[in-house]
Amino acid sequence: MAAYLQWRRFVFFDRETVREPSGPDGAGAKPFALPPGIAVCDSGRGSLVFGDILCGAGAIWFLPRSLQLSSFQAYKLRVTHLYQLKQHSILVSIGEDEEGINPLVKVWNLEKRDGGNPLCTRIFPAIPGNKPTVVSCLTVHENLNFMAIGFADGSVVLTKGDITRDRHSKTQILHEGSYPVTGLAFRQSGKTTHLFVVTTENIQSYMLSVKDYPHLELDTHGCGLRCSSLSDPSQDLQFIVAGNECVYLYQPDERGPCFAFEGQKLIVHWYRGYLIIVSKDRKTSPKSEFAGNEAQNSDKQVLNIYDLCNKFIAYSSIFDDIVDVLAEWGSLYVLTRDGKIHVLQEKDTQTKLEACKFMLFRKNLFEMAINLAKSHHLDSDGLSEIFRQYGDHLYNKGNHDGAIQQYIRTIGKLEPSYVIRKFLDAQRIHNLTAYLQMLHLQSLANADHTTLLLNCYTKLKDSSKLEEFIKTSESEVHFDVETAIKVLRQAGYYSHAVYLAEKHEHHEWYLKIQLEDIKNYQEALHYIGKLPFEQAESNMKRYGKILMHHVPKKTTELLKILCTDYRPSGGNEGPGMLEGKKANSEEFIPVFANNSRELKAFLEHMTEVQADSPQGVYDTLLELRLQNWAHEQDEQIKEKLHNEALTLLKSGRFKTVFDKALVLCQMHNFKDGVLYLYEQGKLFQQIMHYHMQNEQYKKVIEVCELYGDQEACLWEQALSYFARKEENCKEYIAAVLKHIENKNLMPPLLVVQTLAHNSTATLSVIKDYLVNKLQKQSRQIEQDEQRIQKYREETMRIRLEIEELKASPKIFQKTKCSICTSALELPSVHFLCGHSFHQHCFESYSESDSECPTCMPENRKVMDMIRAQEQKRDLHDQFQHQLKCSNDGFSVVADYFGRGVFNKLTLITDLPSGKTATTIEAGLQRELLIHTKRST
């Protein structure tokens, strides 16, 4: 009783009276009224189903949502019980067709029709055996395989099989007893089927899925008619039995909880998680209730709707003589004895919560509000708001531990800053830590939250919690790792920061902490050696200088491996990396700043094991060797370094960077290197100038002798050099003049002008040169005059021959063929050149019908020469080149002059008037001289 009185009352249902549809005139509708005599009813499949018990009526009525009432005659006398299946259009009824105790069971298929009425698929007597007894209750399993009928004599008849057909079902007496059966209910759990049987004195459970139907007595007290029901899955399908003092809940094998609800219970139903009880204010015995209700018809009845989960009354109202309470179309329909129907419409969730929230919050009943919201499936936003208000209430009361638990339940909906601001006080840091931990566990924390949580740990000096937080498995990480590393580093927890960085492969942070904070250079270098190639390369570029300063040898060794054949020491590169990778060694040269010894070792190693190293490696190595050579004082070591530098220069690796190598050698005054590079670059004049600057006269002569053939101007420059010297250089001048004379490099006049500047060079120095030169020119003049005379005579002979061919007949007196040397026979071919051929010989050997086969090779040579002269007539670039490079420029000019390069070209298109054919005779002579042919 005390528990019941403490339950809160709410009005979660709206009550209305069902009224008839409005007429066309719009007048107010009057309350809907059912026909008199209705005492049994049920609902389902979109209709309310009623049966009357008036004698001679026997009708079953259907009331759809449109309130268009319809009926059909089901029995001749009366209808006593109805059961409408919820999942099938099957209606089972029990009634009487004749006087006496002989109830009949009829099964109706509402989807099929027989003469306008539902089709009756089966009829059979309800009484067990031949004992006349009154039917007290009826229930049917939704799978249509079980039907149970309870009787007033305490027996229960079970029909197993297809209840809609006689041939496929079997009927037997399941239970016999001394007390009237007041309630039946089937319970299906998986493949197990139970039947609850309640009488006025006991409650039993039968297992129908097992042979012989074993049963178990659950309790020794029962209930009246219509005072039992089966709950839905929200209450685990428990069987509800309502006594006058308490309401009991039962499992198939045991009794569950009970609730102390006073009052004589008349009707019990279960609806959408609610327990509906219709009761009287004054008590009556269950037996009198079973016997009949007529004596109590005038009493007021109370309808209560209970929420057993949240322990409150959802609705309570007083009605006059309730016949039954039905559920259909999402509402409850209360049928009263006067024929009226009252509808109880449940309010929507938001309306219910708003209605009760003010009262619950005002009385600080937040737990009840939360349970109510959950049971009505309030969305997460609504629940979060309740949790927030509950948390605010506890916070204002000073219950910070309880408040933080409620705020934790708002995570994901409530802005974290709302909670964090409340707990920033140092005394509440424990609560803030708990909230931030949960925020991270739900992966809703940002970098600022991670920073704040780690700061909480560090201020609390809770190392165990800190380690637990950072040492979670990788799949359970709920924070920003990089932020955590930063905070731990700033707080001085270097070991924890290094652990996080290594575990989550934040290589940069690991190395930064090891090198800048812990100063553990050996470990940092070892860690880099375990990284994949790309990361090892980038980190060596970043931290190489620091490592080189503290651990130079090991750093150099790692760089050697990285630039030749790198494989991670920890096997982190992946199973597919069978071949090592190598970095660009040139990019690591800056790492060796201020450590030339390790740089030299690194560069020499790279050039030895990797001949195709980048050019920068060789350049740096050359510069390093030259520096060492220049600063070395020990002669033996200096000679060794000299040879190493020269060997490197001669390796052929500086062809593409010739200028750079030359500058390096000049900067360090490396004479042999400079001369070698001059030689390789064919800079012969620079070689000679180098020796001139050092006044090495013999070297100047040697350079001219070595390279004078490739660059003739060297002798001229040497002559000018010695001519400017006031010293006695007669010996060297004589040597130079000898080569100039032999190679005909300079005109004599230019030689005289050059030597005129030297006061020590007398005429005796060039006497032999001038005499030899004049004699040679005299011989050349004589040869030229002889050649001119020869050409004149040849030209005269050819002119005469041409005149003879034009003016005199040509007599062919050849007797032999010029090809086969056999006697000449007709037909034959004769040419003006004097050669004759057999026609068949000519056709066999001749390449052209218009040319003499014997003279053709010589004629072609002449033609090729003429054609070449014509092609080269406009080749001015070639002329300039030959003029510049030739030892005798005058002969080049004469040659091109003879080709007609300098002639002015005149194109003659028409023969001028007054000119005869004889005036152009000279122009034709050249063509006739080359080839003229006449066939005979």
PDB file of C-alpha atoms in Angstrom, residues 711-827:
ATOM      1  CA  GLU A 711      97.068  26.126 -83.220  1.00  0.00           C
ATOM      2  CA  ALA A 712      99.548  27.822 -85.605  1.00  0.00           C
ATOM      3  CA  CYS A 713      99.248  31.244 -84.018  1.00  0.00           C
ATOM      4  CA  LEU A 714     101.283  29.989 -81.056  1.00  0.00           C
ATOM      5  CA  TRP A 715     104.507  30.546 -83.063  1.00  0.00           C
ATOM      6  CA  GLU A 716     103.465  34.050 -83.930  1.00  0.00           C
ATOM      7  CA  GLN A 717     102.700  34.826 -80.270  1.00  0.00           C
ATOM      8  CA  ALA A 718     106.016  33.283 -79.254  1.00  0.00           C
ATOM      9  CA  LEU A 719     107.843  35.467 -81.764  1.00  0.00           C
ATOM     10  CA  SER A 720     106.051  38.574 -80.449  1.00  0.00           C
ATOM     11  CA  TYR A 721     106.869  37.516 -76.872  1.00  0.00           C
ATOM     12  CA  PHE A 722     110.585  37.112 -77.534  1.00  0.00           C
ATOM     13  CA  ALA A 723     110.645  40.282 -79.638  1.00  0.00           C
ATOM     14  CA  ARG A 724     109.458  42.297 -76.651  1.00  0.00           C
ATOM     15  CA  LYS A 725     112.156  40.916 -74.404  1.00  0.00           C
ATOM     16  CA  GLU A 726     115.215  43.135 -74.035  1.00  0.00           C
ATOM     17  CA  GLU A 727     117.265  40.158 -72.946  1.00  0.00           C
ATOM     18  CA  ASN A 728     119.382  38.254 -75.362  1.00  0.00           C
ATOM     19  CA  CYS A 729     116.844  35.800 -76.789  1.00  0.00           C
ATOM     20  CA  LYS A 730     118.545  35.222 -80.141  1.00  0.00           C
ATOM     21  CA  GLU A 731     118.586  31.467 -79.600  1.00  0.00           C
ATOM     22  CA  TYR A 732     114.823  31.284 -79.010  1.00  0.00           C
ATOM     23  CA  ILE A 733     114.044  33.753 -81.808  1.00  0.00           C
ATOM     24  CA  ALA A 734     116.038  31.643 -84.236  1.00  0.00           C
ATOM     25  CA  ALA A 735     114.140  28.517 -83.179  1.00  0.00           C
ATOM     26  CA  VAL A 736     110.812  30.275 -83.668  1.00  0.00           C
ATOM     27  CA  LEU A 737     111.818  31.693 -87.060  1.00  0.00           C
ATOM     28  CA  LYS A 738     112.851  28.238 -88.197  1.00  0.00           C
ATOM     29  CA  HIS A 739     109.368  26.846 -87.507  1.00  0.00           C
ATOM     30  CA  ILE A 740     107.679  29.884 -89.032  1.00  0.00           C
ATOM     31  CA  GLU A 741     109.754  29.414 -92.168  1.00  0.00           C
ATOM     32  CA  ASN A 742     109.060  25.676 -92.379  1.00  0.00           C
ATOM     33  CA  LYS A 743     105.324  26.103 -91.822  1.00  0.00           C
ATOM     34  CA  ASN A 744     105.117  29.385 -93.782  1.00  0.00           C
ATOM     35  CA  LEU A 745     103.201  30.880 -90.872  1.00  0.00           C
ATOM     36  CA  MET A 746     103.953  34.585 -91.372  1.00  0.00           C
ATOM     37  CA  PRO A 747     104.822  36.880 -94.270  1.00  0.00           C
ATOM     38  CA  PRO A 748     108.465  38.029 -94.156  1.00  0.00           C
ATOM     39  CA  LEU A 749     107.472  41.663 -93.894  1.00  0.00           C
ATOM     40  CA  LEU A 750     105.410  40.936 -90.763  1.00  0.00           C
ATOM     41  CA  VAL A 751     108.343  39.054 -89.244  1.00  0.00           C
ATOM     42  CA  VAL A 752     110.615  42.038 -89.850  1.00  0.00           C
ATOM     43  CA  GLN A 753     108.083  44.445 -88.339  1.00  0.00           C
ATOM     44  CA  THR A 754     107.685  42.201 -85.268  1.00  0.00           C
ATOM     45  CA  LEU A 755     111.414  41.926 -84.581  1.00  0.00           C
ATOM     46  CA  ALA A 756     111.954  45.646 -85.137  1.00  0.00           C
ATOM     47  CA  HIS A 757     110.796  46.281 -81.568  1.00  0.00           C
ATOM     48  CA  ASN A 758     113.678  44.284 -80.087  1.00  0.00           C
ATOM     49  CA  SER A 759     116.874  46.312 -79.737  1.00  0.00           C
ATOM     50  CA  THR A 760     118.972  43.193 -79.291  1.00  0.00           C
ATOM     51  CA  ALA A 761     117.693  41.474 -82.427  1.00  0.00           C
ATOM     52  CA  THR A 762     120.104  42.530 -85.217  1.00  0.00           C
ATOM     53  CA  LEU A 763     119.894  41.774 -88.920  1.00  0.00           C
ATOM     54  CA  SER A 764     122.133  38.800 -88.442  1.00  0.00           C
ATOM     55  CA  VAL A 765     119.340  37.083 -86.463  1.00  0.00           C
ATOM     56  CA  ILE A 766     116.960  37.063 -89.446  1.00  0.00           C
ATOM     57  CA  LYS A 767     119.560  37.002 -92.218  1.00  0.00           C
ATOM     58  CA  ASP A 768     119.218  33.285 -92.854  1.00  0.00           C
ATOM     59  CA  TYR A 769     115.432  33.479 -92.626  1.00  0.00           C
ATOM     60  CA  LEU A 770     115.195  36.279 -95.216  1.00  0.00           C
ATOM     61  CA  VAL A 771     117.628  34.635 -97.625  1.00  0.00           C
ATOM     62  CA  ASN A 772     115.810  31.331 -97.488  1.00  0.00           C
ATOM     63  CA  LYS A 773     112.486  33.013 -97.881  1.00  0.00           C
ATOM     64  CA  LEU A 774     113.593  35.000-100.978  1.00  0.00           C
ATOM     65  CA  GLN A 775     115.126  31.945-102.573  1.00  0.00           C
ATOM     66  CA  LYS A 776     111.983  29.945-102.003  1.00  0.00           C
ATOM     67  CA  GLN A 777     109.814  32.672-103.513  1.00  0.00           C
ATOM     68  CA  SER A 778     112.117  32.862-106.544  1.00  0.00           C
ATOM     69  CA  ARG A 779     111.714  29.155-107.122  1.00  0.00           C
ATOM     70  CA  GLN A 780     107.979  29.461-106.771  1.00  0.00           C
ATOM     71  CA  ILE A 781     107.868  32.264-109.366  1.00  0.00           C
ATOM     72  CA  GLU A 782     109.809  30.173-111.847  1.00  0.00           C
ATOM     73  CA  GLN A 783     107.429  27.237-111.329  1.00  0.00           C
ATOM     74  CA  ASP A 784     104.409  29.452-111.795  1.00  0.00           C
ATOM     75  CA  GLU A 785     105.791  30.950-115.024  1.00  0.00           C
ATOM     76  CA  GLN A 786     106.426  27.456-116.428  1.00  0.00           C
ATOM     77  CA  ARG A 787     102.907  26.365-115.531  1.00  0.00           C
ATOM     78  CA  ILE A 788     101.443  29.492-117.164  1.00  0.00           C
ATOM     79  CA  GLN A 789     103.350  28.798-120.368  1.00  0.00           C
ATOM     80  CA  LYS A 790     102.133  25.217-120.364  1.00  0.00           C
ATOM     81  CA  TYR A 791      98.506  26.278-119.900  1.00  0.00           C
ATOM     82  CA  ARG A 792      98.789  28.800-122.755  1.00  0.00           C
ATOM     83  CA  GLU A 793     100.121  26.190-125.127  1.00  0.00           C
ATOM     84  CA  GLU A 794      97.394  23.760-124.125  1.00  0.00           C
ATOM     85  CA  THR A 795      94.738  26.391-124.622  1.00  0.00           C
ATOM     86  CA  MET A 796      96.074  27.234-128.091  1.00  0.00           C
ATOM     87  CA  ARG A 797      96.054  23.583-129.097  1.00  0.00           C
ATOM     88  CA  ILE A 798      92.462  23.134-127.969  1.00  0.00           C
ATOM     89  CA  ARG A 799      91.336  26.258-129.834  1.00  0.00           C
ATOM     90  CA  LEU A 800      92.930  24.996-132.999  1.00  0.00           C
ATOM     91  CA  GLU A 801      91.274  21.658-132.611  1.00  0.00           C
ATOM     92  CA  ILE A 802      87.903  23.328-132.144  1.00  0.00           C
ATOM     93  CA  GLU A 803      88.431  25.433-135.297  1.00  0.00           C
ATOM     94  CA  GLU A 804      89.343  22.340-137.210  1.00  0.00           C
ATOM     95  CA  LEU A 805      86.212  20.518-136.045  1.00  0.00           C
ATOM     96  CA  LYS A 806      84.067  23.450-137.082  1.00  0.00           C
ATOM     97  CA  ALA A 807      85.654  24.154-140.432  1.00  0.00           C
ATOM     98  CA  SER A 808      86.973  20.804-141.712  1.00  0.00           C
ATOM     99  CA  PRO A 809      85.322  17.401-142.077  1.00  0.00           C
ATOM    100  CA  LYS A 810      86.290  14.663-139.662  1.00  0.00           C
ATOM    101  CA  ILE A 811      87.634  11.505-141.177  1.00  0.00           C
ATOM    102  CA  PHE A 812      87.205   8.341-139.095  1.00  0.00           C
ATOM    103  CA  GLN A 813      90.009   5.974-139.967  1.00  0.00           C
ATOM    104  CA  LYS A 814      89.872   3.618-137.029  1.00  0.00           C
ATOM    105  CA  THR A 815      90.003  -0.022-138.051  1.00  0.00           C
ATOM    106  CA  LYS A 816      89.609  -1.597-134.644  1.00  0.00           C
ATOM    107  CA  CYS A 817      86.924  -1.318-131.960  1.00  0.00           C
ATOM    108  CA  SER A 818      88.145   0.748-128.996  1.00  0.00           C
ATOM    109  CA  ILE A 819      86.497  -1.733-126.607  1.00  0.00           C
ATOM    110  CA  CYS A 820      87.122  -5.238-127.916  1.00  0.00           C
ATOM    111  CA  THR A 821      90.083  -4.263-130.253  1.00  0.00           C
ATOM    112  CA  SER A 822      88.624  -6.491-132.952  1.00  0.00           C
ATOM    113  CA  ALA A 823      88.349  -5.424-136.577  1.00  0.00           C
ATOM    114  CA  LEU A 824      85.700  -2.780-136.972  1.00  0.00           C
ATOM    115  CA  GLU A 825      82.586  -3.908-138.826  1.00  0.00           C
ATOM    116  CA  LEU A 826      79.298  -2.266-139.658  1.00  0.00           C
ATOM    117  CA  PRO A 827      77.131  -1.198-137.957  1.00  0.00           C
TER     118      PRO A 827
END
